[in-house]
Short mmCIF file of C-alpha atoms in Angstrom, two decimals:
data_model
loop_
_atom_site.label_atom_id
_atom_site.label_comp_id
_atom_site.label_asym_id
_atom_site.label_seq_id
_atom_site.Cartn_x
_atom_site.Cartn_y
_atom_site.Cartn_z
CA UNK A 1 -57.07 35.86 65.33
CA UNK A 2 -53.97 38.10 65.51
CA UNK A 3 -53.91 38.70 61.79
CA UNK A 4 -57.47 40.05 61.82
CA UNK A 5 -56.87 42.19 64.69
CA UNK A 6 -53.78 43.96 63.01
CA UNK A 7 -56.00 44.13 60.03
CA UNK A 8 -58.90 45.95 61.67
CA UNK A 9 -56.69 48.52 63.72
CA UNK A 10 -54.37 48.99 60.31
CA UNK A 11 -57.84 50.05 58.59
CA UNK A 12 -59.08 52.21 61.68
CA UNK A 13 -55.94 54.12 61.39
CA UNK A 14 -55.91 54.19 57.93
CA UNK A 15 -59.62 55.72 58.09
CA UNK A 16 -58.90 57.87 61.25
CA UNK A 17 -56.11 59.83 59.24
CA UNK A 18 -58.17 60.28 56.08
CA UNK A 19 -58.70 63.98 55.34
CA UNK A 20 -59.27 63.64 51.62
CA UNK A 21 -62.54 66.01 51.78
CA UNK A 22 -60.72 69.24 51.68
CA UNK A 23 -57.62 70.18 49.08
CA UNK A 24 -54.95 71.55 51.36
CA UNK A 25 -53.79 73.77 48.58
CA UNK A 26 -57.17 75.52 48.24
CA UNK A 27 -56.93 76.55 52.23
CA UNK A 28 -56.55 80.47 51.35
CA UNK A 29 -59.15 82.55 52.64
CA UNK A 30 -59.92 83.98 48.66
CA UNK A 31 -60.56 80.37 47.98
CA UNK A 32 -63.06 79.41 51.07
CA UNK A 33 -64.91 82.25 50.48
CA UNK A 34 -66.00 81.41 47.02
CA UNK A 35 -65.44 77.83 46.89
CA UNK A 36 -67.07 76.34 50.25
CA UNK A 37 -69.82 78.80 49.96
CA UNK A 38 -71.56 76.02 47.77
CA UNK A 39 -70.59 73.37 50.69
CA UNK A 40 -72.20 75.63 53.07
CA UNK A 41 -75.47 75.89 51.17
CA UNK A 42 -75.30 72.43 50.48
CA UNK A 43 -75.35 71.45 54.27
CA UNK A 44 -77.83 73.94 54.96
CA UNK A 45 -80.18 72.03 52.13
CA UNK A 46 -79.16 68.82 53.46
CA UNK A 47 -79.97 69.48 56.87
CA UNK A 48 -83.13 70.96 55.99
CA UNK A 49 -84.99 68.62 53.24
CA UNK A 50 -88.52 67.40 53.84
CA UNK A 51 -89.09 64.62 51.46
CA UNK A 52 -86.99 62.58 49.11
CA UNK A 53 -87.86 64.56 46.46
CA UNK A 54 -86.11 67.58 48.07
CA UNK A 55 -83.12 65.42 48.80
CA UNK A 56 -82.37 64.46 45.26
CA UNK A 57 -83.25 68.23 44.05
CA UNK A 58 -80.57 69.34 46.50
CA UNK A 59 -78.03 67.09 45.44
CA UNK A 60 -78.57 67.86 41.84
CA UNK A 61 -78.68 71.53 42.19
CA UNK A 62 -75.40 71.86 44.19
CA UNK A 63 -73.92 69.14 41.41
CA UNK A 64 -75.12 72.26 38.92
CA UNK A 65 -73.33 74.67 41.00
CA UNK A 66 -70.10 72.97 41.17
CA UNK A 67 -70.18 72.42 37.37
CA UNK A 68 -70.85 75.99 36.92
CA UNK A 69 -67.66 76.42 38.91
CA UNK A 70 -65.67 73.87 36.89
CA UNK A 71 -66.91 75.81 33.80
CA UNK A 72 -65.97 78.96 34.84
CA UNK A 73 -62.43 78.42 36.24
CA UNK A 74 -62.13 76.22 32.89
CA UNK A 75 -62.85 79.25 30.56
CA UNK A 76 -60.63 81.65 32.22
CA UNK A 77 -57.92 78.70 32.21
CA UNK A 78 -58.41 78.10 28.56
CA UNK A 79 -57.76 82.14 28.24
CA UNK A 80 -54.42 82.19 30.12
CA UNK A 81 -52.74 79.32 28.53
CA UNK A 82 -50.89 78.82 25.05
CA UNK A 83 -52.13 76.50 22.28
CA UNK A 84 -50.62 73.32 23.07
CA UNK A 85 -51.63 73.71 27.06
CA UNK A 86 -55.41 74.46 25.43
CA UNK A 87 -55.18 71.37 23.63
CA UNK A 88 -54.29 69.18 26.21
CA UNK A 89 -56.70 70.71 28.84
CA UNK A 90 -59.36 70.36 26.31
CA UNK A 91 -58.30 66.33 26.21
CA UNK A 92 -57.97 66.03 29.69
CA UNK A 93 -61.74 67.96 30.36
CA UNK A 94 -63.22 65.91 27.51
CA UNK A 95 -61.70 62.47 29.04
CA UNK A 96 -63.16 63.72 32.56
CA UNK A 97 -66.48 64.45 31.34
CA UNK A 98 -66.63 61.11 29.29
CA UNK A 99 -65.74 58.98 32.20
CA UNK A 100 -68.41 60.81 34.28
CA UNK A 101 -70.94 59.95 31.64
CA UNK A 102 -69.82 56.76 31.61
CA UNK A 103 -69.95 55.96 35.49
CA UNK A 104 -73.38 57.45 35.19
CA UNK A 105 -74.50 55.38 32.70
CA UNK A 106 -73.16 52.35 34.20
CA UNK A 107 -74.71 53.21 37.68
CA UNK A 108 -78.24 53.66 36.02
CA UNK A 109 -77.80 50.52 34.22
CA UNK A 110 -77.28 48.69 37.57
CA UNK A 111 -80.01 50.29 39.41
CA UNK A 112 -82.34 49.86 36.32
CA UNK A 113 -81.55 45.72 36.25
CA UNK A 114 -81.63 45.25 39.74
CA UNK A 115 -84.38 47.59 41.39
CA UNK A 116 -84.82 45.24 44.26
CA UNK A 117 -81.47 45.44 45.23
CA UNK A 118 -80.81 48.98 45.34
CA UNK A 119 -82.94 51.33 47.29
CA UNK A 120 -83.64 55.36 47.59
CA UNK A 121 -80.87 55.50 49.53
CA UNK A 122 -78.36 53.81 47.37
CA UNK A 123 -79.51 56.04 44.50
CA UNK A 124 -79.21 59.28 46.44
CA UNK A 125 -75.58 58.23 47.59
CA UNK A 126 -74.55 57.73 44.22
CA UNK A 127 -76.04 61.48 43.35
CA UNK A 128 -73.82 62.58 46.61
CA UNK A 129 -70.62 60.41 45.02
CA UNK A 130 -71.44 62.18 41.50
CA UNK A 131 -71.67 65.56 42.88
CA UNK A 132 -68.12 65.20 45.44
CA UNK A 133 -66.70 63.81 42.07
CA UNK A 134 -67.72 67.05 40.38
CA UNK A 135 -66.47 69.18 43.44
CA UNK A 136 -63.22 67.85 43.42
CA UNK A 137 -62.84 68.38 39.65
CA UNK A 138 -63.79 72.20 40.19
CA UNK A 139 -61.44 72.50 42.76
CA UNK A 140 -58.55 70.95 40.86
CA UNK A 141 -59.22 73.34 37.88
CA UNK A 142 -59.50 76.16 40.42
CA UNK A 143 -55.90 75.14 41.51
CA UNK A 144 -54.87 74.85 37.92
CA UNK A 145 -56.26 78.73 37.04
CA UNK A 146 -54.85 79.83 40.50
CA UNK A 147 -51.27 78.33 39.59
CA UNK A 148 -51.41 79.67 36.05
CA UNK A 149 -52.38 83.40 37.34
CA UNK A 150 -49.71 83.61 39.89
CA UNK A 151 -47.12 82.18 37.07
CA UNK A 152 -48.43 84.97 34.71
CA UNK A 153 -48.25 87.71 37.50
CA UNK A 154 -44.59 86.51 38.38
CA UNK A 155 -43.67 86.73 34.91
CA UNK A 156 -44.63 90.29 34.64
CA UNK A 157 -42.82 91.39 37.74
CA UNK A 158 -39.33 92.57 36.89
CA UNK A 159 -36.29 91.21 38.66
CA UNK A 160 -35.01 93.08 41.39
CA UNK A 161 -32.55 95.86 41.41
CA UNK A 162 -29.32 95.62 43.55
#
């Protein structure tokens, strides 16, 4: 009995301390204005949908907005880095997209083969999951872009004279 209570308390502490939703390295005001505008639009949409179809449209639309943000950061980053980093970046992005597509196909096959086990709510949860993964990747790409832009800027600043 004590072991069960300890495990439950430990899990509650872990869950209570989890703050993975917001990237700490993207907390500058410049980032929040651009990045979290999509989040506020999504929150507004989620608070005001009228039908299940509206919810699906809401999730898909805002995932597309995050995909556009991701693609925009990716293109800018590709223009800043040298060829060897471009090659690695292309491989990483291809791997991420391939993994995402495989997860979507996996979920669709599970859902299609067990339609009575999974209801509409689960389907919407999976749409939210894929939206969250896209958002996370977009924020990561934004961080990489910001880091390289800073490095480039610092590289062009002459050293101080004494």
